[in-house]
Amino acid sequence: MQITTNTAMNDHANYLAAVACAERRALHSFFDQHVIEDDNDGFIAIDEGDYDALPMGIIDRVVHTVPGGMSDEF
């Protein structure tokens, strides 16, 4: 028997929403989109292009990555 709590359901829904956001953003970006676990917001999607190099504090919290969908190589 599996017991699910509202907190677990909210976390899962928040994770799926962040993954969906990262997938949509990746289609129109040269940069990878990362889903990170955030202490305050649960899960959020970030664009790697917003940072020069991802700080280790963020890298350690990455739970999913969607590769950027655009390529400038022709």
PDB file of C-alpha atoms in Angstrom:
ATOM      1  CA  MET A   1       0.000   0.000   0.000  1.00  0.00           C
ATOM      2  CA  GLN A   2       1.345   3.386  -0.984  1.00  0.00           C
ATOM      3  CA  ILE A   3       0.589   6.395   1.162  1.00  0.00           C
ATOM      4  CA  THR A   4       0.799   9.766  -0.525  1.00  0.00           C
ATOM      5  CA  THR A   5       0.496  13.020   1.301  1.00  0.00           C
ATOM      6  CA  ASN A   6      -0.535  16.389  -0.036  1.00  0.00           C
ATOM      7  CA  THR A   7       3.057  17.543   0.365  1.00  0.00           C
ATOM      8  CA  ALA A   8       4.343  14.685  -1.783  1.00  0.00           C
ATOM      9  CA  MET A   9       1.655  15.335  -4.383  1.00  0.00           C
ATOM     10  CA  ASN A  10       2.466  19.052  -4.442  1.00  0.00           C
ATOM     11  CA  ASP A  11       6.186  18.331  -4.802  1.00  0.00           C
ATOM     12  CA  HIS A  12       5.534  15.938  -7.662  1.00  0.00           C
ATOM     13  CA  ALA A  13       3.205  18.394  -9.404  1.00  0.00           C
ATOM     14  CA  ASN A  14       5.739  21.184  -8.886  1.00  0.00           C
ATOM     15  CA  TYR A  15       8.498  18.981 -10.348  1.00  0.00           C
ATOM     16  CA  LEU A  16       6.416  18.102 -13.416  1.00  0.00           C
ATOM     17  CA  ALA A  17       5.537  21.760 -13.948  1.00  0.00           C
ATOM     18  CA  ALA A  18       9.218  22.739 -13.772  1.00  0.00           C
ATOM     19  CA  VAL A  19      10.176  19.985 -16.263  1.00  0.00           C
ATOM     20  CA  ALA A  20       7.425  21.120 -18.647  1.00  0.00           C
ATOM     21  CA  CYS A  21       8.654  24.716 -18.367  1.00  0.00           C
ATOM     22  CA  ALA A  22      12.259  23.632 -19.053  1.00  0.00           C
ATOM     23  CA  GLU A  23      11.165  21.602 -22.093  1.00  0.00           C
ATOM     24  CA  ARG A  24       9.211  24.540 -23.555  1.00  0.00           C
ATOM     25  CA  ARG A  25      12.082  26.970 -22.965  1.00  0.00           C
ATOM     26  CA  ALA A  26      14.692  24.581 -24.391  1.00  0.00           C
ATOM     27  CA  LEU A  27      12.979  24.562 -27.778  1.00  0.00           C
ATOM     28  CA  HIS A  28      13.878  28.233 -28.273  1.00  0.00           C
ATOM     29  CA  SER A  29      17.247  28.401 -26.540  1.00  0.00           C
ATOM     30  CA  PHE A  30      20.867  27.670 -27.336  1.00  0.00           C
ATOM     31  CA  PHE A  31      21.444  26.886 -23.647  1.00  0.00           C
ATOM     32  CA  ASP A  32      20.499  23.882 -21.542  1.00  0.00           C
ATOM     33  CA  GLN A  33      17.557  24.259 -19.183  1.00  0.00           C
ATOM     34  CA  HIS A  34      17.979  22.840 -15.692  1.00  0.00           C
ATOM     35  CA  VAL A  35      15.382  21.905 -13.115  1.00  0.00           C
ATOM     36  CA  ILE A  36      16.775  22.543  -9.670  1.00  0.00           C
ATOM     37  CA  GLU A  37      15.447  21.744  -6.234  1.00  0.00           C
ATOM     38  CA  ASP A  38      14.864  24.978  -4.363  1.00  0.00           C
ATOM     39  CA  ASP A  39      14.365  25.170  -0.605  1.00  0.00           C
ATOM     40  CA  ASN A  40      11.617  27.781  -0.845  1.00  0.00           C
ATOM     41  CA  ASP A  41       9.856  27.057  -4.148  1.00  0.00           C
ATOM     42  CA  GLY A  42      10.201  23.285  -4.486  1.00  0.00           C
ATOM     43  CA  PHE A  43      11.456  22.907  -8.065  1.00  0.00           C
ATOM     44  CA  ILE A  44      12.252  25.650 -10.560  1.00  0.00           C
ATOM     45  CA  ALA A  45      13.575  25.774 -14.112  1.00  0.00           C
ATOM     46  CA  ILE A  46      16.638  27.904 -14.875  1.00  0.00           C
ATOM     47  CA  ASP A  47      18.385  28.796 -18.122  1.00  0.00           C
ATOM     48  CA  GLU A  48      22.092  28.028 -18.157  1.00  0.00           C
ATOM     49  CA  GLY A  49      22.586  31.141 -20.280  1.00  0.00           C
ATOM     50  CA  ASP A  50      21.594  33.323 -17.335  1.00  0.00           C
ATOM     51  CA  TYR A  51      24.903  32.439 -15.644  1.00  0.00           C
ATOM     52  CA  ASP A  52      28.501  32.690 -16.863  1.00  0.00           C
ATOM     53  CA  ALA A  53      29.263  29.370 -15.222  1.00  0.00           C
ATOM     54  CA  LEU A  54      26.851  27.613 -12.929  1.00  0.00           C
ATOM     55  CA  PRO A  55      27.960  27.924  -9.306  1.00  0.00           C
ATOM     56  CA  MET A  56      28.548  24.644  -7.461  1.00  0.00           C
ATOM     57  CA  GLY A  57      25.632  25.451  -5.153  1.00  0.00           C
ATOM     58  CA  ILE A  58      23.296  25.294  -8.138  1.00  0.00           C
ATOM     59  CA  ILE A  59      25.005  22.345  -9.833  1.00  0.00           C
ATOM     60  CA  ASP A  60      24.533  20.269  -6.686  1.00  0.00           C
ATOM     61  CA  ARG A  61      20.766  20.904  -6.789  1.00  0.00           C
ATOM     62  CA  VAL A  62      20.188  20.022 -10.485  1.00  0.00           C
ATOM     63  CA  VAL A  63      17.712  17.137 -10.740  1.00  0.00           C
ATOM     64  CA  HIS A  64      16.926  17.232 -14.476  1.00  0.00           C
ATOM     65  CA  THR A  65      18.466  18.828 -17.583  1.00  0.00           C
ATOM     66  CA  VAL A  66      16.895  19.480 -20.971  1.00  0.00           C
ATOM     67  CA  PRO A  67      19.417  20.238 -23.755  1.00  0.00           C
ATOM     68  CA  GLY A  68      18.943  23.471 -25.662  1.00  0.00           C
ATOM     69  CA  GLY A  69      17.015  22.891 -28.869  1.00  0.00           C
ATOM     70  CA  MET A  70      18.596  25.514 -31.077  1.00  0.00           C
ATOM     71  CA  SER A  71      21.937  25.070 -32.795  1.00  0.00           C
ATOM     72  CA  ASP A  72      24.037  27.676 -34.536  1.00  0.00           C
ATOM     73  CA  GLU A  73      25.970  25.038 -36.487  1.00  0.00           C
ATOM     74  CA  PHE A  74      24.921  24.828 -40.130  1.00  0.00           C
TER      75      PHE A  74
END
